[in-house]
Amino acid sequence: MLTIVILIIFFALVFDFLNGFHDAANSIATIVSTRVLTPLQAVCWAAFFNFIAAFTFGVGCGDHRLARGSFVPRGEPRGDPGGLIGAIAWNIITWYLGLPTSSSHALIGGFAGAALTKAGF
């Protein structure tokens, strides 16, 4: 069980890193392309407000409400590794192809896919 917890933490940190570089371009593209701020100023601006927003609005995106149900035995991981791996793969693929997608939506889609794989329709 400890190994699974360590893997989940590892995949969560990888997803968090990918979320940062994947969504940063989406959030600062307009302000940089219009030359309102330099790229460095825009990244610092986005980092500051993302940090503040976590404490102001909370971080309830991946709170597992989607994957809770009677099909998940107590004490068993709820598809977290599968959901995180799916979101990580989607972020890397869309980043490589240059598609502006949301990492939060990828995370929820990964958890939904893991829940459907576990329980079926």
Coordinates of N, CA and C in Angstrom, one line a residue:
M1 N 0.8 -1.2 0.0 CA 0.0 0.0 0.0 C 0.9 1.3 0.0
L2 N 2.0 1.2 0.7 CA 2.9 2.4 0.8 C 3.4 2.7 -0.6
T3 N 3.7 1.6 -1.4 CA 4.3 1.8 -2.7 C 3.2 2.5 -3.6
I4 N 2.0 2.2 -3.5 CA 0.9 2.8 -4.3 C 0.8 4.3 -3.9
V5 N 0.9 4.6 -2.6 CA 0.8 6.0 -2.1 C 1.9 6.8 -2.7
I6 N 3.1 6.2 -2.7 CA 4.3 6.9 -3.2 C 4.2 7.1 -4.7
L7 N 3.6 6.1 -5.4 CA 3.4 6.3 -6.9 C 2.4 7.4 -7.1
I8 N 1.3 7.4 -6.4 CA 0.3 8.4 -6.6 C 0.9 9.8 -6.3
I9 N 1.7 10.0 -5.3 CA 2.3 11.3 -5.0 C 3.3 11.6 -6.1
F10 N 4.0 10.7 -6.6 CA 4.9 10.9 -7.8 C 4.2 11.4 -9.0
F11 N 3.1 10.6 -9.4 CA 2.3 11.0 -10.5 C 1.6 12.4 -10.4
A12 N 1.2 12.7 -9.1 CA 0.6 14.0 -8.9 C 1.6 15.1 -9.0
L13 N 2.8 14.9 -8.6 CA 3.8 15.9 -8.8 C 4.2 16.1 -10.3
V14 N 4.3 15.0 -11.0 CA 4.5 15.1 -12.5 C 3.4 15.8 -13.1
F15 N 2.1 15.5 -12.8 CA 1.0 16.2 -13.4 C 1.1 17.7 -13.0
D16 N 1.4 18.0 -11.8 CA 1.5 19.4 -11.4 C 2.5 20.2 -12.2
F17 N 3.7 19.6 -12.4 CA 4.7 20.2 -13.2 C 4.2 20.4 -14.7
L18 N 3.6 19.4 -15.2 CA 3.1 19.5 -16.6 C 2.0 20.5 -16.7
N19 N 1.1 20.6 -15.7 CA 0.1 21.6 -15.6 C 0.6 23.0 -15.7
G20 N 1.7 23.2 -15.0 CA 2.4 24.5 -15.0 C 2.9 24.9 -16.3
F21 N 3.6 24.1 -17.0 CA 4.2 24.5 -18.3 C 3.1 24.4 -19.4
H22 N 2.1 23.6 -19.3 CA 1.1 23.4 -20.3 C 0.1 24.6 -20.3
D23 N -0.4 24.9 -19.1 CA -1.4 26.0 -19.0 C -0.8 27.4 -18.9
A24 N 0.5 27.5 -18.6 CA 1.1 28.8 -18.5 C 1.1 29.5 -19.9
A25 N 1.4 28.8 -20.9 CA 1.3 29.4 -22.3 C -0.1 29.8 -22.6
N26 N -1.1 29.1 -22.3 CA -2.5 29.4 -22.6 C -2.9 30.7 -21.8
S27 N -2.4 30.8 -20.6 CA -2.8 31.9 -19.7 C -2.1 33.2 -20.0
I28 N -0.9 33.2 -20.6 CA -0.2 34.4 -20.8 C 0.0 34.8 -22.3
A29 N -0.5 33.9 -23.2 CA -0.3 34.2 -24.6 C -0.8 35.5 -25.1
T30 N -2.0 35.9 -24.7 CA -2.6 37.1 -25.2 C -1.8 38.3 -24.7
I31 N -1.5 38.3 -23.4 CA -0.8 39.5 -22.8 C 0.6 39.7 -23.4
V32 N 1.2 38.6 -23.8 CA 2.6 38.7 -24.4 C 2.5 39.1 -25.8
S33 N 1.5 38.4 -26.6 CA 1.4 38.7 -28.0 C 1.0 40.2 -28.3
T34 N 0.3 40.8 -27.4 CA -0.1 42.2 -27.5 C 0.9 43.1 -27.0
R35 N 2.0 42.6 -26.4 CA 3.1 43.3 -25.9 C 2.8 44.2 -24.7
V36 N 1.7 43.8 -23.9 CA 1.4 44.5 -22.7 C 2.5 44.3 -21.7
L37 N 2.9 43.0 -21.6 CA 4.0 42.6 -20.7 C 5.0 41.8 -21.4
T38 N 6.2 41.8 -20.9 CA 7.3 40.9 -21.5 C 7.0 39.5 -21.0
P39 N 7.6 38.5 -21.7 CA 7.3 37.1 -21.3 C 7.7 36.9 -19.8
L40 N 8.8 37.4 -19.4 CA 9.2 37.2 -18.0 C 8.2 37.9 -17.0
Q41 N 7.8 39.1 -17.3 CA 6.8 39.7 -16.5 C 5.5 39.0 -16.5
A42 N 5.0 38.4 -17.6 CA 3.8 37.7 -17.7 C 3.9 36.4 -16.9
V43 N 5.0 35.7 -17.0 CA 5.1 34.5 -16.2 C 5.1 34.7 -14.7
C44 N 5.8 35.8 -14.3 CA 5.8 36.2 -12.9 C 4.4 36.6 -12.4
W45 N 3.7 37.3 -13.2 CA 2.3 37.7 -13.0 C 1.4 36.5 -12.8
A46 N 1.5 35.6 -13.7 CA 0.7 34.4 -13.7 C 1.0 33.5 -12.5
A47 N 2.3 33.3 -12.2 CA 2.7 32.5 -11.1 C 2.2 33.1 -9.8
F48 N 2.3 34.4 -9.6 CA 1.9 35.1 -8.4 C 0.4 34.9 -8.2
F49 N -0.4 35.1 -9.3 CA -1.9 35.0 -9.1 C -2.4 33.6 -9.0
N50 N -1.7 32.6 -9.7 CA -2.0 31.2 -9.5 C -1.8 30.8 -8.0
F51 N -0.7 31.3 -7.4 CA -0.4 31.0 -6.0 C -1.4 31.6 -5.1
I52 N -1.8 32.8 -5.3 CA -2.8 33.5 -4.5 C -4.2 32.8 -4.7
A53 N -4.5 32.5 -5.9 CA -5.8 31.9 -6.2 C -6.0 30.5 -5.4
A54 N -5.0 29.8 -5.3 CA -5.1 28.5 -4.6 C -5.5 28.7 -3.1
F55 N -5.1 29.8 -2.5 CA -5.5 30.1 -1.1 C -6.8 30.9 -1.0
T56 N -7.2 31.6 -2.1 CA -8.4 32.3 -2.1 C -9.6 31.5 -2.5
F57 N -9.5 30.7 -3.5 CA -10.6 29.9 -4.1 C -10.6 28.4 -3.7
G58 N -9.4 28.0 -3.3 CA -9.3 26.5 -2.9 C -8.8 25.7 -4.1
V59 N -8.6 24.5 -3.9 CA -8.1 23.6 -5.0 C -8.9 22.3 -5.1
G60 N -10.2 22.5 -5.4 CA -11.1 21.4 -5.4 C -11.3 20.7 -6.7
C61 N -10.4 20.8 -7.7 CA -10.5 20.2 -9.0 C -10.5 18.7 -8.9
G62 N -9.5 18.1 -8.3 CA -9.3 16.7 -8.3 C -9.7 16.1 -6.9
D63 N -10.8 16.4 -6.4 CA -11.2 15.9 -5.1 C -11.9 14.6 -5.1
H64 N -11.9 13.9 -6.2 CA -12.4 12.5 -6.3 C -13.9 12.3 -6.1
R65 N -14.6 13.3 -6.1 CA -16.1 13.2 -6.0 C -16.6 12.4 -7.2
L66 N -15.9 12.5 -8.3 CA -16.4 11.8 -9.5 C -16.2 10.3 -9.4
A67 N -15.2 9.8 -8.8 CA -14.9 8.4 -8.7 C -15.3 7.7 -7.4
R68 N -16.2 8.3 -6.7 CA -16.6 7.6 -5.5 C -17.9 6.8 -5.8
G69 N -18.0 5.7 -5.2 CA -19.2 4.9 -5.4 C -19.1 3.6 -4.8
S70 N -20.2 2.8 -4.9 CA -20.2 1.5 -4.3 C -19.3 0.5 -4.9
F71 N -18.8 0.8 -6.1 CA -18.0 -0.2 -6.8 C -16.5 -0.2 -6.4
V72 N -16.2 0.8 -5.5 CA -14.8 1.0 -5.1 C -14.7 0.4 -3.6
P73 N -14.0 -0.7 -3.4 CA -13.9 -1.2 -2.1 C -13.1 -0.3 -1.2
R74 N -13.5 -0.3 0.1 CA -12.8 0.6 1.1 C -11.4 0.2 1.2
G75 N -10.5 1.3 1.2 CA -9.1 1.1 1.3 C -8.4 0.9 0.0
E76 N -9.1 0.8 -1.1 CA -8.5 0.5 -2.4 C -8.3 1.9 -3.1
P77 N -7.2 2.1 -3.8 CA -7.1 3.4 -4.5 C -8.2 3.5 -5.5
R78 N -8.7 4.7 -5.7 CA -9.9 4.9 -6.5 C -9.6 5.3 -8.0
G79 N -8.6 4.7 -8.6 CA -8.3 5.0 -9.9 C -7.4 6.2 -10.0
D80 N -6.8 6.7 -8.9 CA -6.0 7.8 -9.0 C -4.8 7.7 -9.9
P81 N -4.0 6.5 -9.8 CA -2.9 6.4 -10.7 C -3.3 6.4 -12.2
G82 N -4.4 5.7 -12.5 CA -4.8 5.6 -13.9 C -5.3 7.0 -14.4
G83 N -6.0 7.7 -13.5 CA -6.5 9.0 -13.9 C -5.4 10.0 -14.1
L84 N -4.4 10.0 -13.2 CA -3.2 10.9 -13.3 C -2.4 10.5 -14.6
I85 N -2.2 9.2 -14.8 CA -1.4 8.8 -16.0 C -2.1 9.3 -17.3
G86 N -3.5 9.1 -17.3 CA -4.2 9.6 -18.5 C -4.1 11.0 -18.7
A87 N -4.2 11.8 -17.6 CA -4.1 13.3 -17.7 C -2.6 13.7 -18.1
I88 N -1.6 13.0 -17.6 CA -0.3 13.3 -18.0 C 0.0 13.0 -19.5
A89 N -0.5 11.9 -19.9 CA -0.4 11.5 -21.4 C -1.1 12.5 -22.2
W90 N -2.3 12.9 -21.9 CA -3.0 13.9 -22.7 C -2.3 15.2 -22.7
N91 N -1.8 15.7 -21.6 CA -1.0 16.9 -21.6 C 0.2 16.9 -22.4
I92 N 0.9 15.8 -22.4 CA 2.1 15.7 -23.2 C 1.8 15.7 -24.7
I93 N 0.8 14.9 -25.1 CA 0.4 14.8 -26.5 C -0.1 16.1 -27.0
T94 N -1.0 16.8 -26.3 CA -1.5 18.1 -26.8 C -0.4 19.2 -26.7
W95 N 0.5 19.1 -25.8 CA 1.6 20.1 -25.8 C 2.5 19.8 -27.0
Y96 N 2.8 18.6 -27.3 CA 3.6 18.3 -28.5 C 3.0 18.7 -29.8
L97 N 1.6 18.6 -29.9 CA 0.9 19.0 -31.1 C 0.6 20.4 -31.1
G98 N 0.8 21.1 -30.0 CA 0.5 22.6 -29.9 C -0.9 22.9 -29.8
L99 N -1.7 22.0 -29.2 CA -3.1 22.2 -29.0 C -3.4 22.9 -27.6
P100 N -4.1 24.0 -27.6 CA -4.4 24.6 -26.3 C -5.6 23.9 -25.6
T101 N -5.2 23.0 -24.7 CA -6.3 22.3 -23.9 C -6.1 22.6 -22.5
S102 N -7.1 22.2 -21.7 CA -7.1 22.5 -20.2 C -6.6 21.2 -19.5
S103 N -5.6 21.5 -18.6 CA -5.1 20.4 -17.8 C -6.1 19.9 -16.8
S104 N -6.9 20.9 -16.3 CA -8.0 20.5 -15.3 C -9.0 19.6 -15.9
H105 N -9.4 19.9 -17.2 CA -10.3 19.0 -17.9 C -9.7 17.6 -18.2
A106 N -8.4 17.6 -18.4 CA -7.7 16.4 -18.6 C -7.7 15.5 -17.4
L107 N -7.5 16.2 -16.2 CA -7.5 15.5 -15.0 C -8.9 14.8 -14.7
I108 N -9.9 15.6 -14.8 CA -11.3 15.1 -14.6 C -11.6 14.0 -15.6
G109 N -11.2 14.2 -16.9 CA -11.4 13.1 -17.9 C -10.6 11.9 -17.5
G110 N -9.4 12.0 -17.0 CA -8.6 10.9 -16.6 C -9.3 10.1 -15.5
F111 N -9.8 10.8 -14.5 CA -10.5 10.2 -13.4 C -11.8 9.5 -13.8
A112 N -12.5 10.2 -14.8 CA -13.7 9.6 -15.3 C -13.4 8.3 -16.1
G113 N -12.4 8.3 -16.9 CA -12.0 7.1 -17.6 C -11.5 6.0 -16.7
A114 N -10.8 6.3 -15.6 CA -10.4 5.3 -14.7 C -11.6 4.7 -13.9
A115 N -12.6 5.6 -13.6 CA -13.8 5.1 -12.9 C -14.6 4.2 -13.9
L116 N -14.7 4.6 -15.2 CA -15.5 3.8 -16.1 C -14.8 2.5 -16.4
T117 N -13.4 2.5 -16.4 CA -12.7 1.3 -16.6 C -12.9 0.3 -15.4
K118 N -12.9 0.9 -14.2 CA -13.1 0.1 -13.0 C -14.5 -0.5 -12.9
A119 N -15.5 0.3 -13.2 CA -16.9 -0.1 -12.9 C -17.7 -0.4 -14.2
G120 N -17.3 0.1 -15.3 CA -18.1 -0.1 -16.5 C -19.2 0.9 -16.6
F121 N -20.0 0.8 -17.6 CA -21.1 1.8 -17.7 C -22.3 1.3 -16.8

